[in-house]
Amino acid sequence: MEIAQIPNLALAAPEMWLAGGAMVLLMIGVFSGDGATRIVTGLSVALLVLAGVWLIWSPQMGMAFENAFIMDPFARLMKILVLIGSAVAIAMSVGFAKLENFSRFEYPILIVLATLGMLLMVSANDLIALYLGLEMQALSLYVVAAINRDSLRSTEAGLKYFVLGALSSGMLLYGASLIYGFTGHTNFAGIAEAMAEERTLGMIFGIVFILAGIAFKISAVPFHMWTPDVYEGAPTPVTAFFAAAPKVAAMAMLVRIVHEAFEPAAIDWRQIISFIAIASMVLGAFAAIGQSNIKRLMAYSSIGHMGFALVGLAAGTEEGVSGVVLYMLIYMVMTLGTFACILAMRRSDGMVEEISDLSGLSRTNPMMALMLTALMFSLAGIPPLAGFWAKYFVFLAAIQAELYILSVIGVLASVVGAFYYLRVVKTIWFDEPQSGFVPMAGELRLVLAASGIFTIFYVLVAGQLSQTATAAARSFF
Amino acid sequence: MVVASLFFYLFATVTVASAFMVIASRNPVHSVLFLILAFFNAAGLFMLTGAEFLALILIVVYVGAVAVLFLFVVMMLDVDFAEMREGFLQYLPIGALIGLVLAIELILVLGSFAIDTETVAATAVQPIPDLAETSNIKALGDLLYTKYIFFFQLSGLILLVAMVGAIVLTLSHRPDVKRQNVAEQVARDPNDVVLASVKSGEGI
């Protein structure tokens, strides 16, 4: 009998570190009760940070576990982004958990486990690995959405997310089974090889179902219905988490599967991605206009932004992928900063989430108003802020790939979208002030400052970041 | 050969019929019992293809654990299933229509798909072992703990997440609920115990 080789475990060290760490934290939490929440929260952030440090210092690249797990510059960059997103989301929940009475030690542990799932999604080089990573992330997210179980809205959000998520997993699995049936492989390289030989209608069906399942995870139209309700219903720190890291991971997974497995069918999937991109951009721009709740507004904003990021993917070129990477980086930073502001919208009698509650913020809290204004301008894509450059690079790639209609619709949608971001700015600066918010917590200040400074002074680091993004994109070409 | 196909049609027919009865029967307990029948017949189908390990696992896990759990839930929860199902017939035509359209589309697309056993054997990533030489469990174990160890471990982690999730969402420590303290009960002095005969329906 053949003796199995021991896989190169060093490649998956961050994942194993998170898995082991999460179990240790679970023990700590279970044996010392809810009093250990603070320690567990601190240690979870430390776990994520150390995993990120390992990724930055370890240059090892390659494949492990029978080619089911891949580590390349792209995976490394996306994993670092995911880890930053999750660590910041946990840190931002500290103050909220204390004041809103939901200090459960399981919350940071579930986020660590979700992050583990996301890292596996980014590294997945096999349909089975992809599905298992996705499911681990999704299960943790369902629970986290409903974690405030005494609140009707939170449980509703969790249940809605669970039912629709299960449906999308079903579609993804059906597509995966079709692809496996027609190509005989679950490994991405094997699928690409079989597709290059012959492309049958069944394979295209498989691609459509898989893309539909993934589009649900990045909340792209027409699979976006859950987003506004879940964003509004889930506790705000959870929403901040949902809007950042999982989107990055799902986008990375989408980029990898279309470029590694479905490369020979590029003509087919580029059409689908173009359609999803247009629909997301347009719906994100128009549906957000009527919103009065800022969390719902952010939900529609994230739908629109996913559309813009997909424009780069639709180009199907190296510039396009590099644009997507850059877009996700900038989107994540802007979103986390905006959610730091939303988490700071607290009066002495509790949290408020209406846009009108921000009126006159410029007089009651000028610093927060300034930062939030910069973030809103950046989300709208106004130069020279970071958001402009993100959009610039994806549209540049689309024009180079001769996708003129897509680019024109995208720019128009971005103009429409600017309206509702500017309306928030108008509320902040020109409306009558209301009673001010309670002072911002330290960690929120830190996140907001970092995010605001990054957005405003993006041009100073732009060269270096786009070099990194290009190096990451070169993994596929 | 004839006996095998006879059994195949027997198991297949009963599986489909009992699966239909699961959604059609009015009494939820009957539904669960039909579900168990469907599981047993599916296990029979596995048995026919030579997958005896899967057949037994299906019975142990699904009949032994899942279906019994269903029975518990159905009997413990006071849910009026008949009322829940009132809308069922109302939406049946449109649901059936959508299902039919989808099925026809898929059949048209995938109808040309035929499994050629020779090509499958030739392109299989891992050669299918000869069942005369090795047993089911051994063949599965050979793959599961070597080639697929990564997936195996990941599945385990997913189950951990599910367990943590279930506990987080349901376990509550309510101070007003009396809980059994076994140590206290065992350590009790028999002389302190007060015996009382309680009339039913009245309490103390």
XYZ file of C-alpha atoms in Angstrom:
681
model
C 0.000 0.000 0.000
C 1.117 3.498 -0.804
C 2.143 5.516 2.197
C 0.568 8.932 2.338
C 2.924 11.863 2.294
C 2.777 14.410 5.044
C 1.549 17.615 3.413
C 3.471 20.864 3.625
C 1.752 22.126 6.742
C 3.699 25.383 6.921
C 1.613 26.706 4.030
C -1.550 26.376 6.074
C -0.004 27.556 9.340
C -2.284 30.606 9.793
C -5.364 28.415 9.363
C -4.143 25.810 11.831
C -3.180 28.559 14.245
C -6.699 30.022 14.093
C -8.361 26.613 14.426
C -6.277 25.634 17.448
C -6.568 29.094 18.962
C -10.347 29.157 18.598
C -10.613 25.857 20.475
C -8.374 27.082 23.289
C -10.425 30.273 23.567
C -13.596 28.190 23.670
C -12.160 26.293 26.633
C -11.219 29.513 28.397
C -14.681 30.903 27.815
C -16.562 27.791 28.878
C -14.583 27.234 32.052
C -14.612 30.813 33.271
C -18.089 31.851 32.130
C -19.239 35.168 30.717
C -16.792 37.008 32.945
C -14.056 35.969 30.524
C -15.529 37.941 27.613
C -12.927 40.687 27.842
C -9.992 38.268 27.912
C -11.416 36.158 25.088
C -12.065 39.249 22.978
C -8.529 40.514 23.493
C -7.003 37.128 22.766
C -9.066 36.692 19.580
C -7.768 39.970 18.222
C -4.252 38.828 19.154
C -4.834 35.507 17.345
C -5.883 37.266 14.153
C -3.033 39.770 14.349
C -0.447 37.008 14.836
C -1.852 35.074 11.876
C -1.490 38.251 9.821
C 2.085 38.768 11.017
C 2.918 35.220 9.999
C 1.496 35.864 6.528
C 3.523 39.053 6.157
C 6.792 37.431 7.220
C 6.425 34.016 5.640
C 7.200 34.116 1.926
C 6.389 30.414 1.388
C 4.230 29.794 -1.666
C 2.925 26.589 -3.176
C 0.186 23.990 -2.875
C -0.669 21.471 -0.194
C -3.203 18.732 0.579
C -3.267 17.173 -2.903
C -3.470 20.619 -4.541
C -6.678 21.447 -2.704
C -5.030 24.335 -0.884
C -3.041 27.017 -2.667
C -0.896 29.818 -1.327
C 0.143 32.483 -3.813
C 0.744 36.272 -3.642
C -2.956 36.861 -4.352
C -4.081 34.583 -1.519
C -1.567 36.182 0.811
C -2.741 39.735 0.163
C -6.440 38.839 0.394
C -5.870 36.871 3.590
C -4.124 39.820 5.197
C -7.096 42.014 4.239
C -9.570 39.515 5.684
C -7.613 39.278 8.931
C -7.479 43.068 9.279
C -11.215 43.308 8.610
C -12.106 40.692 11.222
C -9.709 42.008 13.867
C -11.057 45.547 13.480
C -14.647 44.262 13.588
C -14.010 42.445 16.880
C -12.235 45.469 18.343
C -15.106 47.769 17.373
C -17.649 45.547 19.124
C -16.113 45.944 22.588
C -17.851 49.159 23.605
C -21.149 48.161 22.018
C -21.192 44.786 23.752
C -20.709 46.407 27.131
C -23.415 49.032 26.703
C -26.007 46.980 24.853
C -25.702 44.002 27.158
C -24.703 41.353 24.722
C -21.306 40.450 26.083
C -21.135 36.806 25.041
C -17.712 35.215 24.919
C -18.822 33.121 21.935
C -19.078 36.185 19.724
C -15.337 36.781 19.121
C -14.772 33.014 18.861
C -17.409 32.692 16.150
C -15.776 35.567 14.302
C -12.402 33.802 14.532
C -14.003 30.622 13.137
C -15.687 32.621 10.367
C -12.305 34.162 9.566
C -10.811 30.695 9.373
C -13.522 29.782 6.859
C -12.734 32.920 4.880
C -9.005 32.133 4.755
C -9.872 28.687 3.434
C -12.154 30.230 0.811
C -9.339 32.490 -0.369
C -6.955 29.520 -0.597
C -9.422 27.014 -2.034
C -8.147 25.351 -5.181
C -10.737 22.587 -5.258
C -14.522 22.609 -5.332
C -14.780 20.593 -2.105
C -12.369 22.892 -0.263
C -14.263 25.884 -1.601
C -17.591 24.573 -0.370
C -16.290 23.573 3.055
C -14.621 26.951 3.585
C -17.737 28.759 2.460
C -19.982 26.720 4.703
C -17.799 27.229 7.758
C -17.867 30.984 7.191
C -21.592 31.045 6.439
C -22.618 28.964 9.477
C -20.684 31.254 11.802
C -22.241 34.310 10.159
C -25.803 32.973 10.559
C -25.227 32.495 14.259
C -23.527 35.861 14.676
C -26.421 37.626 12.914
C -28.860 36.195 15.463
C -26.532 36.481 18.463
C -28.694 39.082 20.161
C -31.370 36.449 20.526
C -33.675 38.456 22.756
C -34.135 41.000 19.998
C -36.830 40.132 17.479
C -35.052 41.956 14.662
C -31.766 40.198 15.248
C -33.323 36.722 15.241
C -35.326 37.609 12.147
C -32.144 38.719 10.419
C -30.415 35.490 11.388
C -33.287 33.312 10.214
C -33.662 35.178 6.915
C -29.946 34.971 6.277
C -29.936 31.275 7.141
C -32.828 30.297 4.865
C -31.568 32.270 1.868
C -27.978 31.222 2.527
C -28.986 27.569 2.556
C -30.752 28.082 -0.767
C -27.657 29.660 -2.299
C -25.460 26.868 -0.947
C -27.821 24.440 -2.645
C -27.405 26.240 -5.967
C -23.637 26.302 -5.559
C -23.556 22.594 -4.768
C -25.779 21.768 -7.715
C -23.451 23.693 -9.996
C -20.427 21.975 -8.472
C -21.984 18.566 -9.052
C -22.678 19.440 -12.703
C -19.112 20.636 -13.190
C -17.777 17.478 -11.554
C -20.094 15.321 -13.615
C -19.070 16.872 -16.923
C -15.351 17.329 -16.284
C -14.584 14.466 -13.904
C -12.545 16.729 -11.623
C -13.051 18.795 -8.517
C -9.599 20.339 -8.706
C -9.495 23.730 -10.446
C -6.553 22.803 -12.685
C -8.274 19.573 -13.728
C -11.533 21.391 -14.490
C -9.705 23.931 -16.653
C -7.931 21.138 -18.496
C -11.166 19.280 -19.213
C -12.903 22.497 -20.266
C -10.113 23.417 -22.650
C -10.666 20.116 -24.431
C -14.392 20.385 -24.845
C -17.032 22.764 -23.571
C -20.516 21.294 -23.232
C -23.794 22.949 -22.359
C -23.814 21.113 -19.046
C -20.577 22.788 -18.005
C -22.039 26.216 -18.783
C -25.039 25.327 -16.626
C -22.652 24.375 -13.861
C -20.820 27.682 -14.176
C -24.100 29.610 -14.012
C -25.222 27.830 -10.846
C -21.848 28.261 -9.145
C -21.724 31.949 -10.032
C -25.279 32.380 -8.729
C -24.285 30.802 -5.430
C -21.232 33.045 -5.078
C -23.141 36.155 -6.197
C -25.399 35.582 -3.212
C -22.415 35.681 -0.884
C -21.149 38.988 -2.262
C -24.772 40.244 -2.342
C -24.761 41.077 -6.034
C -28.053 41.702 -7.849
C -30.246 39.653 -8.464
C -29.241 37.748 -5.319
C -29.136 40.759 -3.016
C -32.567 40.625 -1.357
C -31.279 39.519 2.025
C -28.736 42.317 2.406
C -30.797 45.332 3.568
C -32.866 43.316 6.057
C -29.902 41.461 7.512
C -27.786 44.613 7.737
C -30.589 46.464 9.479
C -31.587 43.662 11.817
C -28.193 42.417 12.972
C -26.448 44.247 15.849
C -24.366 47.104 14.399
C -20.872 45.635 15.098
C -22.027 42.452 13.351
C -23.178 44.498 10.365
C -19.767 46.191 10.288
C -18.188 42.744 10.168
C -20.568 41.499 7.437
C -19.862 44.479 5.218
C -16.080 44.111 5.329
C -14.192 40.817 5.599
C -16.714 38.283 4.153
C -17.127 40.396 1.018
C -13.358 40.433 0.485
C -13.112 36.667 0.935
C -16.045 35.858 -1.351
C -14.716 38.193 -4.027
C -11.271 36.570 -3.801
C -12.904 33.151 -4.150
C -14.859 34.331 -7.194
C -11.729 35.767 -8.826
C -9.848 32.532 -8.273
C -12.536 30.168 -9.496
C -13.229 32.078 -12.705
C -9.563 32.537 -13.511
C -8.228 29.143 -12.534
C -11.077 26.734 -13.158
C -13.244 28.460 -15.766
C -10.473 30.144 -17.734
C -11.302 28.308 -21.014
C -14.923 29.437 -20.726
C -13.974 33.103 -20.268
C -16.416 34.270 -22.955
C -19.313 32.739 -21.063
C -18.561 33.885 -17.546
C -17.553 37.378 -18.602
C -21.078 37.895 -19.941
C -22.611 36.742 -16.679
C -20.287 38.890 -14.586
C -20.972 41.915 -16.796
C -24.704 41.496 -16.291
C -24.376 41.072 -12.525
C -22.097 44.120 -12.389
C -24.512 46.365 -14.299
C -27.532 45.197 -12.295
C -25.723 45.685 -8.962
C -24.431 49.147 -9.833
C -27.798 50.392 -11.030
C -29.839 48.895 -8.207
C -27.303 50.013 -5.597
C -27.543 53.568 -6.922
C -31.311 53.871 -7.276
C -32.604 51.807 -4.362
C -30.466 53.660 -1.831
C -32.100 57.008 -2.616
C -35.243 56.338 -0.596
C -33.509 54.996 2.517
C -33.651 56.803 5.826
C -31.872 54.213 7.971
C -28.113 54.504 7.662
C -27.525 50.741 8.006
C -29.898 50.067 5.112
C -28.154 52.807 3.175
C -24.828 51.052 3.745
C -26.388 47.779 2.582
C -27.383 49.290 -0.752
C -24.040 51.040 -0.915
C -22.247 47.705 -0.518
C -24.415 46.165 -3.267
C -23.398 48.998 -5.575
C -19.731 48.721 -4.659
C -19.710 44.994 -5.372
C -21.034 45.898 -8.828
C -18.136 48.303 -9.378
C -15.594 45.711 -8.243
C -17.117 43.156 -10.632
C -16.531 45.574 -13.528
C -12.825 44.857 -13.122
C -13.460 41.114 -13.068
C -15.608 41.343 -16.203
C -12.578 42.703 -18.046
C -10.900 39.329 -17.568
C -7.408 40.811 -17.729
C -4.487 41.202 -15.345
C -5.274 44.923 -14.973
C -8.844 43.959 -14.180
C -7.904 41.586 -11.360
C -5.462 44.099 -9.967
C -8.290 46.655 -10.045
C -10.576 44.272 -8.134
C -7.908 43.677 -5.477
C -7.378 47.398 -5.047
C -11.124 48.034 -5.005
C -11.720 45.494 -2.244
C -8.869 46.954 -0.179
C -10.193 50.510 -0.442
C -13.815 49.431 -0.022
C -12.970 47.567 3.171
C -11.121 50.527 4.692
C -13.912 52.958 3.826
C -16.627 50.643 5.116
C -14.896 50.016 8.425
C -14.417 53.766 8.911
C -18.057 54.497 8.131
C -19.228 51.817 10.532
C -16.988 53.274 13.240
C -19.073 56.442 12.807
C -22.358 54.531 12.836
C -21.309 52.754 16.031
C -20.561 56.168 17.535
C -24.129 57.379 16.863
C -25.204 57.016 20.444
C -27.193 59.445 22.531
C -27.500 59.142 26.267
C -30.693 57.083 25.809
C -29.281 54.542 23.362
C -28.191 53.908 19.777
C -29.753 55.821 16.898
C -29.541 54.764 13.256
C -31.485 57.310 11.210
C -29.662 59.560 8.758
C -31.563 62.529 10.168
C -29.903 61.886 13.529
C -26.649 63.074 11.960
C -27.993 66.558 11.302
C -25.743 69.353 12.468
C -22.958 66.972 13.406
C -20.464 69.562 12.120
C -21.277 71.773 15.100
C -21.612 69.146 17.799
C -18.641 66.967 16.794
C -16.566 68.645 14.067
C -13.813 66.015 13.936
C -16.210 63.094 13.399
C -18.135 65.202 10.877
C -14.964 65.922 8.924
C -13.920 62.278 8.797
C -17.400 61.043 7.898
C -17.603 63.669 5.151
C -14.276 62.496 3.719
C -15.512 58.888 3.803
C -18.805 59.795 2.126
C -17.009 61.725 -0.624
C -14.685 58.772 -1.057
C -17.568 56.266 -1.238
C -19.142 58.490 -3.886
C -15.870 58.395 -5.827
C -14.818 62.039 -5.759
C -11.140 62.731 -6.545
C -8.536 62.773 -5.078
C -9.899 60.489 -2.359
C -9.250 56.727 -2.277
C -12.683 55.750 -3.620
C -12.052 57.652 -6.832
C -8.870 55.709 -7.569
C -10.590 52.419 -6.842
C -13.254 53.188 -9.446
C -10.684 54.665 -11.843
C -8.646 51.464 -12.042
C -11.577 49.096 -12.580
C -13.053 51.329 -15.292
C -9.652 51.733 -16.918
C -9.349 47.936 -17.119
C -12.885 47.664 -18.528
C -12.172 50.257 -21.225
C -8.928 48.519 -22.139
C -10.953 45.317 -22.526
C -13.350 47.257 -24.803
C -16.325 46.974 -22.483
C -17.571 50.471 -23.334
C -21.267 50.026 -22.542
C -20.480 48.513 -19.160
C -18.152 51.413 -18.341
C -20.626 54.098 -19.398
C -23.443 52.551 -17.347
C -21.042 52.234 -14.418
C -20.025 55.881 -14.511
C -23.664 56.975 -14.778
C -24.619 54.758 -11.823
C -21.777 56.269 -9.856
C -23.154 59.776 -10.551
C -26.605 58.720 -9.337
C -25.027 57.064 -6.313
C -23.186 60.276 -5.467
C -26.578 61.849 -4.715
C -27.304 59.878 -1.587
C -23.785 60.114 -0.229
C -23.883 63.874 -0.721
C -27.273 63.984 0.989
C -25.628 62.575 4.119
C -22.943 65.259 3.829
C -25.624 67.932 3.492
C -27.386 66.608 6.594
C -24.128 66.784 8.525
C -23.148 70.320 7.549
C -26.286 72.295 6.739
C -29.134 70.934 8.872
C -30.156 72.199 12.280
C -28.090 70.501 15.004
C -29.733 68.066 17.397
C -28.438 67.067 20.812
C -24.915 65.728 20.396
C -23.744 62.142 20.615
C -21.933 60.781 23.656
C -18.119 60.930 23.223
C -16.666 58.299 20.922
C -14.970 55.253 22.425
C -11.181 55.031 22.022
C -11.142 52.064 19.651
C -13.728 53.657 17.362
C -11.698 56.879 17.278
C -8.623 54.904 16.281
C -10.420 53.029 13.467
C -12.088 56.187 12.198
C -8.829 58.154 12.239
C -6.880 55.401 10.463
C -9.583 54.953 7.849
C -10.062 58.699 7.306
C -6.347 59.374 6.970
C -5.962 56.477 4.544
C -8.849 57.784 2.450
C -7.654 61.391 2.355
C -3.946 60.737 1.818
C -4.375 57.703 -0.413
C -2.370 59.284 -3.243
C 0.772 59.110 -1.104
C 0.650 55.293 -0.905
C -1.166 54.712 -4.192
C 1.949 53.695 -6.148
C 3.049 51.103 -3.655
C -0.420 49.647 -3.194
C -1.088 49.279 -6.895
C 2.290 47.563 -7.256
C 1.256 45.073 -4.575
C -2.116 44.568 -6.267
C -0.462 43.985 -9.637
C 1.922 41.463 -8.105
C -1.078 39.686 -6.577
C -2.970 39.701 -9.876
C 0.016 38.207 -11.637
C -0.678 34.946 -9.754
C -3.281 34.148 -12.396
C -1.541 35.226 -15.584
C -29.754 -10.485 -12.314
C -33.531 -10.611 -12.513
C -33.795 -10.766 -8.747
C -31.525 -7.747 -8.423
C -33.589 -5.623 -10.807
C -36.753 -6.824 -9.146
C -35.433 -5.613 -5.800
C -34.231 -2.375 -7.370
C -37.719 -1.562 -8.630
C -39.247 -2.599 -5.329
C -36.954 -0.360 -3.274
C -37.161 2.509 -5.728
C -40.948 2.472 -5.902
C -41.388 2.291 -2.167
C -38.829 5.108 -1.665
C -40.594 7.459 -4.036
C -44.050 6.551 -2.755
C -43.129 7.003 0.883
C -41.299 10.264 0.078
C -44.521 11.525 -1.436
C -46.467 10.396 1.627
C -44.071 12.384 3.850
C -45.382 15.612 2.402
C -48.908 14.419 1.753
C -49.983 12.791 5.027
C -52.028 14.926 7.402
C -50.604 13.586 10.624
C -47.003 14.731 11.244
C -46.197 11.527 13.136
C -47.200 9.550 10.061
C -44.910 11.803 8.010
C -41.959 10.912 10.185
C -42.787 7.221 9.997
C -42.962 7.407 6.199
C -39.616 9.206 6.271
C -38.142 6.260 8.146
C -39.575 3.906 5.529
C -37.972 6.011 2.791
C -34.625 5.838 4.594
C -34.801 2.062 4.909
C -35.534 1.634 1.203
C -32.763 4.032 0.217
C -30.455 1.904 2.348
C -31.676 -1.094 0.371
C -30.696 0.675 -2.848
C -27.215 1.296 -1.459
C -27.005 -2.350 -0.509
C -27.786 -3.346 -4.099
C -24.899 -1.278 -5.477
C -22.507 -2.978 -3.045
C -22.103 -0.015 -0.725
C -22.943 -1.859 2.476
C -21.145 0.596 4.738
C -23.152 3.560 3.458
C -26.347 1.546 3.787
C -25.711 0.777 7.439
C -24.579 4.333 8.184
C -27.769 5.630 6.629
C -29.850 3.481 8.947
C -27.800 4.195 12.047
C -27.545 7.954 11.533
C -30.789 8.863 9.803
C -33.182 6.354 11.275
C -31.447 6.004 14.612
C -30.737 9.648 15.309
C -32.326 12.101 12.913
C -35.751 10.533 12.550
C -36.058 9.882 16.279
C -35.148 13.526 16.858
C -37.869 14.528 14.422
C -40.364 12.385 16.314
C -39.366 14.074 19.562
C -39.771 17.513 18.053
C -43.107 16.672 16.490
C -44.462 15.239 19.721
C -42.987 17.803 22.123
C -43.805 20.975 20.239
C -47.423 21.915 20.119
C -47.474 22.956 16.481
C -50.672 22.697 14.545
C -49.269 21.262 11.349
C -52.676 20.913 9.731
C -53.197 24.640 10.029
C -49.689 25.356 8.732
C -50.396 23.243 5.732
C -53.658 24.946 4.866
C -52.005 27.083 2.210
C -50.283 24.035 0.751
C -53.017 23.083 -1.706
C -53.577 26.677 -2.638
C -49.970 27.076 -3.805
C -49.659 23.541 -5.159
C -50.549 24.314 -8.806
C -48.146 27.221 -9.210
C -45.399 25.380 -7.337
C -45.884 22.281 -9.470
C -45.844 24.422 -12.612
C -42.533 26.080 -11.687
C -41.035 22.732 -10.745
C -42.213 21.225 -14.030
C -40.750 24.039 -16.130
C -37.424 23.795 -14.308
C -37.377 20.013 -14.669
C -38.105 20.166 -18.414
C -35.373 22.747 -18.933
C -32.833 20.698 -17.047
C -33.814 17.499 -18.858
C -33.416 19.262 -22.209
C -29.978 20.512 -21.233
C -28.678 17.441 -19.499
C -30.546 14.853 -21.537
C -27.518 14.320 -23.733
C -25.407 13.551 -20.700
C -24.673 9.836 -20.539
C -22.227 8.253 -18.144
C -19.740 6.112 -19.992
C -18.339 3.754 -17.398
C -15.150 3.171 -19.345
C -14.250 6.865 -19.614
C -15.122 7.355 -15.950
C -12.771 4.544 -14.982
C -10.062 5.924 -17.279
C -10.258 9.525 -16.065
C -10.901 8.776 -12.385
C -8.394 10.626 -10.244
C -8.154 7.661 -7.916
C -8.656 4.136 -9.312
C -11.787 2.497 -7.951
C -10.630 -0.462 -5.854
C -11.829 -3.961 -6.586
C -14.567 -4.770 -4.094
C -13.616 -8.441 -4.135
C -10.249 -7.617 -2.593
C -11.048 -4.863 -0.162
C -14.045 -3.980 1.947
C -16.073 -0.810 1.728
C -14.885 0.579 5.024
C -11.250 -0.059 4.190
C -11.500 1.586 0.793
C -13.235 4.622 2.288
C -10.768 4.872 5.140
C -7.828 4.641 2.769
C -9.030 7.754 1.001
C -10.587 9.651 3.868
C -7.561 9.662 6.151
C -4.894 10.169 3.495
C -5.940 12.006 0.402
C -8.948 13.745 1.875
C -7.635 14.398 5.371
C -7.921 18.149 4.776
C -11.610 17.913 3.907
C -12.221 15.490 6.738
C -10.743 17.855 9.310
C -12.615 20.815 7.846
C -15.911 18.942 8.132
C -15.116 18.310 11.760
C -14.532 22.022 12.326
C -17.820 22.862 10.625
C -19.615 20.515 13.015
C -17.891 22.307 15.905
C -19.183 25.628 14.589
C -22.690 24.183 14.311
C -22.516 22.914 17.884
C -21.260 26.216 19.261
C -23.968 27.984 17.280
C -26.763 25.788 18.582
C -25.626 26.297 22.165
C -25.199 30.057 21.762
C -28.668 30.480 20.329
C -30.622 28.210 22.668
C -28.921 27.698 26.024
C -30.086 30.195 28.574
C -29.370 30.473 32.270
C -32.584 31.801 33.689
C -32.295 32.466 37.408
C -35.993 31.749 38.057
C -35.804 28.166 36.826
C -35.052 25.468 39.408
C -32.339 23.096 38.313
C -31.447 19.671 39.537
C -28.331 19.581 41.702
C -27.269 15.970 41.840
C -24.531 16.448 44.447
C -26.952 18.174 46.794
C -29.539 15.455 46.346
C -27.081 12.670 47.031
C -25.625 14.384 50.076
C -29.029 14.808 51.687
C -29.641 13.477 55.161
C -32.477 10.914 54.971
C -33.844 12.147 58.313
C -34.558 15.600 56.902
C -36.615 14.325 54.017
C -40.275 15.129 54.323
C -42.619 12.732 52.643
C -45.904 14.094 51.455
C -48.635 12.537 49.407
C -49.713 14.987 46.789
C -53.146 14.943 45.296
C -53.001 15.068 41.568
C -53.740 18.446 40.040
C -53.360 20.330 43.320
C -49.683 20.480 44.210
C -48.314 21.395 47.613
